[in-house]
Every structure is written in structure tokens, then in C-alpha cells.
mmCIF file of C-alpha atoms in Angstrom:
data_model
loop_
_atom_site.group_PDB
_atom_site.id
_atom_site.type_symbol
_atom_site.label_atom_id
_atom_site.label_comp_id
_atom_site.label_asym_id
_atom_site.label_seq_id
_atom_site.Cartn_x
_atom_site.Cartn_y
_atom_site.Cartn_z
ATOM 1 C CA ASP A 1 0.020 -0.178 0.173
ATOM 2 C CA VAL A 2 1.628 3.787 -0.660
ATOM 3 C CA LEU A 3 1.789 4.976 2.745
ATOM 4 C CA MET A 4 1.163 8.835 2.448
ATOM 5 C CA THR A 5 3.012 10.868 5.462
ATOM 6 C CA GLN A 6 1.437 14.560 6.196
ATOM 7 C CA THR A 7 3.255 16.946 8.410
ATOM 8 C CA PRO A 8 2.904 17.569 10.757
ATOM 9 C CA VAL A 9 0.235 16.355 12.974
ATOM 10 C CA SER A 10 -0.510 19.752 15.060
ATOM 11 C CA LEU A 11 -0.582 23.287 13.928
ATOM 12 C CA PRO A 12 -0.692 25.898 15.497
ATOM 13 C CA VAL A 13 -1.832 29.367 13.462
ATOM 14 C CA SER A 14 -2.970 32.570 14.529
ATOM 15 C CA LEU A 15 -5.586 33.740 12.397
ATOM 16 C CA GLY A 16 -4.699 36.275 9.103
ATOM 17 C CA GLY A 17 -1.439 33.917 8.916
ATOM 18 C CA GLN A 18 0.008 31.635 6.899
ATOM 19 C CA VAL A 19 0.348 27.988 7.343
ATOM 20 C CA SER A 20 1.701 24.977 4.568
ATOM 21 C CA ILE A 21 1.265 21.194 4.736
ATOM 22 C CA SER A 22 2.861 18.531 3.735
ATOM 23 C CA CYS A 23 1.400 15.542 2.331
ATOM 24 C CA ARG A 24 4.776 13.145 0.819
ATOM 25 C CA SER A 25 3.844 9.382 -1.109
ATOM 26 C CA SER A 26 5.735 6.221 -0.746
ATOM 27 C CA GLN A 27 5.738 6.124 -4.098
ATOM 28 C CA SER A 28 5.225 8.692 -7.213
ATOM 29 C CA LEU A 29 1.646 9.696 -7.919
ATOM 30 C CA VAL A 30 1.844 10.257 -11.311
ATOM 31 C CA HIS A 31 -1.110 7.836 -12.765
ATOM 32 C CA SER A 32 -0.952 5.761 -16.315
ATOM 33 C CA ASP A 33 -3.240 8.907 -17.435
ATOM 34 C CA GLY A 34 -1.389 11.432 -17.201
ATOM 35 C CA ASN A 35 -2.910 12.689 -13.648
ATOM 36 C CA THR A 36 -1.709 13.257 -9.721
ATOM 37 C CA TYR A 37 -4.467 12.018 -7.854
ATOM 38 C CA LEU A 38 -3.578 13.551 -4.830
ATOM 39 C CA HIS A 39 -6.354 15.421 -2.799
ATOM 40 C CA TRP A 40 -7.072 17.189 0.467
ATOM 41 C CA TYR A 41 -9.705 17.202 2.395
ATOM 42 C CA LEU A 42 -10.565 19.752 5.952
ATOM 43 C CA GLN A 43 -12.662 17.734 8.481
ATOM 44 C CA LYS A 44 -14.271 20.256 11.121
ATOM 45 C CA PRO A 45 -15.302 19.449 14.524
ATOM 46 C CA GLY A 46 -18.590 16.260 14.365
ATOM 47 C CA GLN A 47 -18.779 17.320 10.555
ATOM 48 C CA SER A 48 -18.001 15.181 7.506
ATOM 49 C CA PRO A 49 -14.589 16.043 5.303
ATOM 50 C CA GLN A 50 -15.355 18.259 2.962
ATOM 51 C CA LEU A 51 -13.394 18.503 -1.382
ATOM 52 C CA LEU A 52 -10.874 21.562 -0.943
ATOM 53 C CA ILE A 53 -8.648 20.506 -3.655
ATOM 54 C CA TYR A 54 -8.067 17.254 -6.129
ATOM 55 C CA ARG A 55 -5.652 15.969 -8.642
ATOM 56 C CA VAL A 56 -3.190 18.745 -6.993
ATOM 57 C CA SER A 57 -3.948 21.830 -7.371
ATOM 58 C CA ASN A 58 -7.323 21.960 -8.902
ATOM 59 C CA ARG A 59 -9.421 24.894 -6.001
ATOM 60 C CA PHE A 60 -13.023 22.838 -5.461
ATOM 61 C CA SER A 61 -16.111 24.866 -6.257
ATOM 62 C CA GLY A 62 -17.112 27.103 -2.874
ATOM 63 C CA VAL A 63 -12.920 27.331 -1.727
ATOM 64 C CA PRO A 64 -11.332 30.475 -1.427
ATOM 65 C CA ASP A 65 -8.621 31.112 -3.168
ATOM 66 C CA ARG A 66 -6.388 31.625 0.409
ATOM 67 C CA PHE A 67 -6.651 27.129 -0.081
ATOM 68 C CA SER A 68 -3.404 26.634 -2.717
ATOM 69 C CA GLY A 69 -2.347 22.572 -3.604
ATOM 70 C CA SER A 70 1.224 22.017 -5.463
ATOM 71 C CA GLY A 71 3.632 19.583 -5.656
ATOM 72 C CA SER A 72 4.224 17.222 -8.314
ATOM 73 C CA GLY A 73 5.778 12.738 -8.214
ATOM 74 C CA THR A 74 5.786 12.120 -3.916
ATOM 75 C CA ASP A 75 5.835 15.633 -2.645
ATOM 76 C CA PHE A 76 2.928 17.913 -2.526
ATOM 77 C CA THR A 77 1.549 20.889 -0.017
ATOM 78 C CA LEU A 78 -1.266 22.147 0.744
ATOM 79 C CA LYS A 79 -0.813 26.005 2.256
ATOM 80 C CA ILE A 80 -3.715 28.281 3.626
ATOM 81 C CA SER A 81 -3.219 31.534 3.098
ATOM 82 C CA ARG A 82 -5.234 34.138 6.174
ATOM 83 C CA VAL A 83 -6.226 31.685 8.117
ATOM 84 C CA GLU A 84 -9.554 32.095 9.026
ATOM 85 C CA PRO A 85 -12.155 30.459 12.219
ATOM 86 C CA GLU A 86 -13.880 28.259 10.042
ATOM 87 C CA ASP A 87 -10.506 26.618 8.606
ATOM 88 C CA LEU A 88 -9.809 25.036 11.970
ATOM 89 C CA GLY A 89 -9.813 21.435 11.894
ATOM 90 C CA VAL A 90 -7.975 18.036 10.363
ATOM 91 C CA TYR A 91 -6.652 18.679 6.861
ATOM 92 C CA TYR A 92 -6.101 14.863 4.818
ATOM 93 C CA CYS A 93 -4.801 14.219 1.788
ATOM 94 C CA LEU A 94 -6.218 11.228 -0.032
ATOM 95 C CA GLN A 95 -4.015 8.954 -2.747
ATOM 96 C CA SER A 96 -6.405 7.376 -5.377
ATOM 97 C CA THR A 97 -3.860 6.284 -7.495
ATOM 98 C CA HIS A 98 -2.963 3.207 -6.336
ATOM 99 C CA PHE A 99 -5.045 0.999 -5.542
ATOM 100 C CA PRO A 100 -6.227 0.583 -2.325
ATOM 101 C CA TRP A 101 -6.727 4.431 -2.165
ATOM 102 C CA THR A 102 -5.179 5.570 1.375
ATOM 103 C CA PHE A 103 -5.337 8.891 3.405
ATOM 104 C CA GLY A 104 -2.873 10.716 5.527
ATOM 105 C CA GLY A 105 -3.155 10.169 8.815
ATOM 106 C CA GLY A 106 -3.940 14.512 9.625
ATOM 107 C CA THR A 107 -2.480 17.689 10.408
ATOM 108 C CA LYS A 108 -4.609 19.355 13.266
ATOM 109 C CA LEU A 109 -4.976 23.418 12.273
ATOM 110 C CA GLU A 110 -5.725 24.888 15.556
ATOM 111 C CA LEU A 111 -5.276 28.156 17.257
ATOM 112 C CA LYS A 112 -2.341 29.855 18.932
ATOM 113 C CA GLN B 1 -29.109 19.965 -4.617
ATOM 114 C CA ILE B 2 -27.021 17.201 -4.702
ATOM 115 C CA GLN B 3 -27.085 15.149 -1.013
ATOM 116 C CA LEU B 4 -26.203 11.908 0.642
ATOM 117 C CA VAL B 5 -28.251 11.416 3.644
ATOM 118 C CA GLN B 6 -27.511 8.032 5.825
ATOM 119 C CA SER B 7 -28.811 6.423 7.837
ATOM 120 C CA GLY B 8 -28.884 6.508 11.809
ATOM 121 C CA PRO B 9 -26.398 5.359 14.709
ATOM 122 C CA GLU B 10 -26.756 2.421 15.618
ATOM 123 C CA LEU B 11 -25.697 0.427 18.462
ATOM 124 C CA LYS B 12 -24.907 -3.593 18.320
ATOM 125 C CA LYS B 13 -23.744 -6.718 19.776
ATOM 126 C CA PRO B 14 -20.572 -8.466 19.004
ATOM 127 C CA GLY B 15 -21.928 -11.191 16.270
ATOM 128 C CA GLU B 16 -24.273 -9.264 15.009
ATOM 129 C CA SER B 17 -24.861 -7.921 11.601
ATOM 130 C CA VAL B 18 -25.840 -4.070 11.223
ATOM 131 C CA LYS B 19 -26.877 -2.884 7.275
ATOM 132 C CA ILE B 20 -26.687 1.475 7.028
ATOM 133 C CA SER B 21 -27.491 3.106 4.345
ATOM 134 C CA CYS B 22 -26.899 6.008 1.729
ATOM 135 C CA LYS B 23 -29.329 7.879 0.355
ATOM 136 C CA ALA B 24 -28.329 9.852 -2.679
ATOM 137 C CA SER B 25 -30.100 12.994 -4.716
ATOM 138 C CA GLY B 26 -29.696 15.755 -6.493
ATOM 139 C CA TYR B 27 -27.898 13.907 -9.306
ATOM 140 C CA THR B 28 -28.415 10.659 -11.336
ATOM 141 C CA PHE B 29 -27.556 7.820 -8.732
ATOM 142 C CA THR B 30 -25.898 5.237 -11.393
ATOM 143 C CA ASP B 31 -23.389 7.905 -13.327
ATOM 144 C CA TYR B 32 -21.500 8.066 -10.330
ATOM 145 C CA ALA B 33 -19.742 5.660 -7.727
ATOM 146 C CA MET B 34 -19.876 5.662 -4.750
ATOM 147 C CA HIS B 35 -17.674 4.964 -1.746
ATOM 148 C CA TRP B 36 -17.969 3.853 1.690
ATOM 149 C CA VAL B 37 -15.221 5.533 4.152
ATOM 150 C CA LYS B 38 -13.638 4.360 7.785
ATOM 151 C CA GLN B 39 -13.318 6.589 11.602
ATOM 152 C CA ALA B 40 -12.469 4.716 13.947
ATOM 153 C CA PRO B 41 -13.523 7.460 17.369
ATOM 154 C CA GLY B 42 -10.784 9.925 17.463
ATOM 155 C CA LYS B 43 -8.669 8.419 14.608
ATOM 156 C CA GLY B 44 -8.107 9.141 11.062
ATOM 157 C CA LEU B 45 -9.896 7.939 7.387
ATOM 158 C CA LYS B 46 -9.941 4.783 6.170
ATOM 159 C CA TRP B 47 -11.115 3.530 2.568
ATOM 160 C CA MET B 48 -12.938 0.456 2.456
ATOM 161 C CA GLY B 49 -13.741 0.657 -1.219
ATOM 162 C CA TRP B 50 -15.923 1.113 -3.595
ATOM 163 C CA ILE B 51 -19.259 -0.032 -5.798
ATOM 164 C CA ASN B 52 -19.966 0.695 -9.419
ATOM 165 C CA THR B 53 -23.470 1.941 -9.545
ATOM 166 C CA TYR B 54 -24.371 1.022 -13.070
ATOM 167 C CA THR B 55 -23.314 -2.794 -12.358
ATOM 168 C CA GLY B 56 -23.766 -2.832 -8.593
ATOM 169 C CA LYS B 57 -20.154 -4.247 -8.611
ATOM 170 C CA PRO B 58 -18.217 -3.907 -4.733
ATOM 171 C CA THR B 59 -14.639 -3.046 -4.869
ATOM 172 C CA TYR B 60 -13.075 -3.823 -1.597
ATOM 173 C CA ALA B 61 -9.761 -3.192 0.751
ATOM 174 C CA ASP B 62 -7.798 -6.205 1.269
ATOM 175 C CA ASP B 63 -8.940 -4.688 5.342
ATOM 176 C CA PHE B 64 -12.632 -5.316 4.310
ATOM 177 C CA LYS B 65 -13.036 -8.388 2.542
ATOM 178 C CA GLY B 66 -15.225 -11.433 4.410
ATOM 179 C CA ARG B 67 -17.212 -9.463 6.287
ATOM 180 C CA PHE B 68 -18.222 -5.926 5.198
ATOM 181 C CA VAL B 69 -21.221 -6.404 2.135
ATOM 182 C CA PHE B 70 -21.960 -3.299 -0.257
ATOM 183 C CA SER B 71 -25.212 -3.584 -1.985
ATOM 184 C CA LEU B 72 -27.686 -0.944 -4.179
ATOM 185 C CA GLU B 73 -30.764 -0.702 -4.430
ATOM 186 C CA ALA B 74 -30.498 1.768 -7.769
ATOM 187 C CA SER B 75 -33.719 1.962 -7.720
ATOM 188 C CA ALA B 76 -34.030 4.100 -4.709
ATOM 189 C CA SER B 77 -31.357 6.146 -5.177
ATOM 190 C CA THR B 78 -28.994 3.791 -2.241
ATOM 191 C CA ALA B 79 -26.250 2.509 -1.130
ATOM 192 C CA ASN B 80 -25.601 0.555 1.584
ATOM 193 C CA LEU B 81 -22.930 -1.197 3.840
ATOM 194 C CA GLN B 82 -23.357 -4.089 6.000
ATOM 195 C CA ILE B 83 -21.280 -5.247 8.380
ATOM 196 C CA SER B 84 -21.705 -9.066 9.891
ATOM 197 C CA ASN B 85 -20.314 -11.043 12.797
ATOM 198 C CA LEU B 86 -19.885 -7.485 14.522
ATOM 199 C CA LYS B 87 -15.825 -7.003 17.139
ATOM 200 C CA ASN B 88 -15.219 -4.283 18.762
ATOM 201 C CA GLU B 89 -12.645 -2.978 16.200
ATOM 202 C CA ASP B 90 -16.008 -2.430 13.770
ATOM 203 C CA THR B 91 -16.917 0.612 16.420
ATOM 204 C CA ALA B 92 -16.856 3.542 13.880
ATOM 205 C CA THR B 93 -18.412 6.260 11.984
ATOM 206 C CA TYR B 94 -18.847 4.979 8.359
ATOM 207 C CA PHE B 95 -19.024 7.457 5.772
ATOM 208 C CA CYS B 96 -20.710 7.091 2.280
ATOM 209 C CA ALA B 97 -18.679 9.885 -0.300
ATOM 210 C CA ARG B 98 -19.519 10.400 -4.340
ATOM 211 C CA ASP B 99 -16.249 9.316 -6.833
ATOM 212 C CA TYR B 100 -15.974 12.392 -8.597
ATOM 213 C CA GLY B 101 -13.181 11.776 -11.086
ATOM 214 C CA GLY B 102 -10.919 9.909 -8.029
ATOM 215 C CA ASP B 103 -12.081 11.848 -5.213
ATOM 216 C CA PHE B 104 -14.515 12.354 -3.277
ATOM 217 C CA ASP B 105 -17.055 15.433 -3.671
ATOM 218 C CA TYR B 106 -19.610 14.949 -1.975
ATOM 219 C CA TRP B 107 -19.855 12.750 2.014
ATOM 220 C CA GLY B 108 -22.697 11.687 3.682
ATOM 221 C CA GLN B 109 -23.558 12.778 7.239
ATOM 222 C CA GLY B 110 -22.004 9.709 8.820
ATOM 223 C CA VAL B 111 -23.497 6.808 10.923
ATOM 224 C CA MET B 112 -22.071 5.952 13.922
ATOM 225 C CA VAL B 113 -21.474 2.495 14.782
ATOM 226 C CA THR B 114 -21.133 0.573 18.438
ATOM 227 C CA VAL B 115 -20.206 -2.859 18.962
ATOM 228 C CA SER B 116 -20.757 -3.178 22.839
ATOM 229 C CA SER B 117 -21.571 -6.047 25.514
#
């Protein structure tokens, strides 16, 4: 199975600040069709996860441009600028290039 | 609007079975595969597998082969997850999620299944 390693596990932030979350995979996530199936989700307390970024860098409908995704191969980053209260929660990366699909362990974004 | 509405919480004893449902609305059910994701209390997300809503063919991750069954009631736009011979470690929230070209764009609200004697 592809191991997805997210760092840090916990990320204290001040409102209005900027943060980055790293997600590294144990093998390349480039699919044979040329796409890279690496996605980012936010799970707010008591809620279902919600899609933020799909295929590395594409913002899902309604996601503010404060969120951006980048990376390639095995190394990916989610950046959040001008952090707002509604951004707090646990962030997960997901790879769907290889079977079985696997999630990262999560990064908890919390107030300093 | 697109919605996935799951059934209510379940409290079961070890060895019993449970069937939870995920009713889709706001889109053509058979156009998108449905996935299932497990989240144990206080833990992260684990992908269980998916079902082709057009053919009904299920695909299971290795950890979910044997006691877990994905099924459909396509006429009712509903996907189901049945777990048999429940174990304590099955205590978790189970989410259904719609496949959007390799990711999950819409999720159900989750069903908490508690297994306790």
C-alpha cells in the first residue's frame, strides 16, 4: 500500500496567518493516464470531510483562493493564507492513483 | 442540490450484523460510483472500497474483505453497507462519499456504529 505521511501532526496558527501542510507518498502518484490523483480534505469538528483541492492544485467549487495546492511525484503541499476561524480542523491528503486508496494521517490546524 | 443522507446511529452486540444506508439525491445515481470510508473514534480516515452504481460491482480494500458487503437499491438511489459478525474494532463512523473522477466531492453525514456487549 502507498504510505501517505503528513507533517506536521499539529499546526498552531494565528488568525490571519499563513501555514503549509506537507504530504509525502511512498511512491510516485503519477497515474499511467498522466494525471496525479492527490487530493486535500478538511474535516471540521463533528462534520464530514469536505473536498478542498483535487488533483494536486484544482480548487473545488466554492473553496476560497486562500487555499492552494502544489507538488508533484511524491511531494505535495497545501498552503492556507489569511487563516480564518472556519479553517480550523483536521486536514487530510488522499491518494487515488494506486489501489488501495490511502489517506494521510491528518494535520490538526488549531489556534495558537 | 446534491445530498447523501445516511441512516441513523446503531448500537449492536458482538457477533450481530448491521446494515446502513446512503440515499443520494440531486443527481443521476448511476452516473457516479459510491465509496465507503471508516473513521474509528478519534482516528483518521480509512478507505474501505467502492461500488459501481451502474453495474453493482463492488471492490473491497483487503482489510474489508469477508464481513463487509456493499450493495445497491438503484431504484431508490441508495447504497448500502452491511457488516456481519460485528467486532469491537468495527466501532466507528462510516461515511459514504460520491466519486468525482477519483476523489470524493460529496459525503454523507456519517453513521456511528457502536459495538458493545
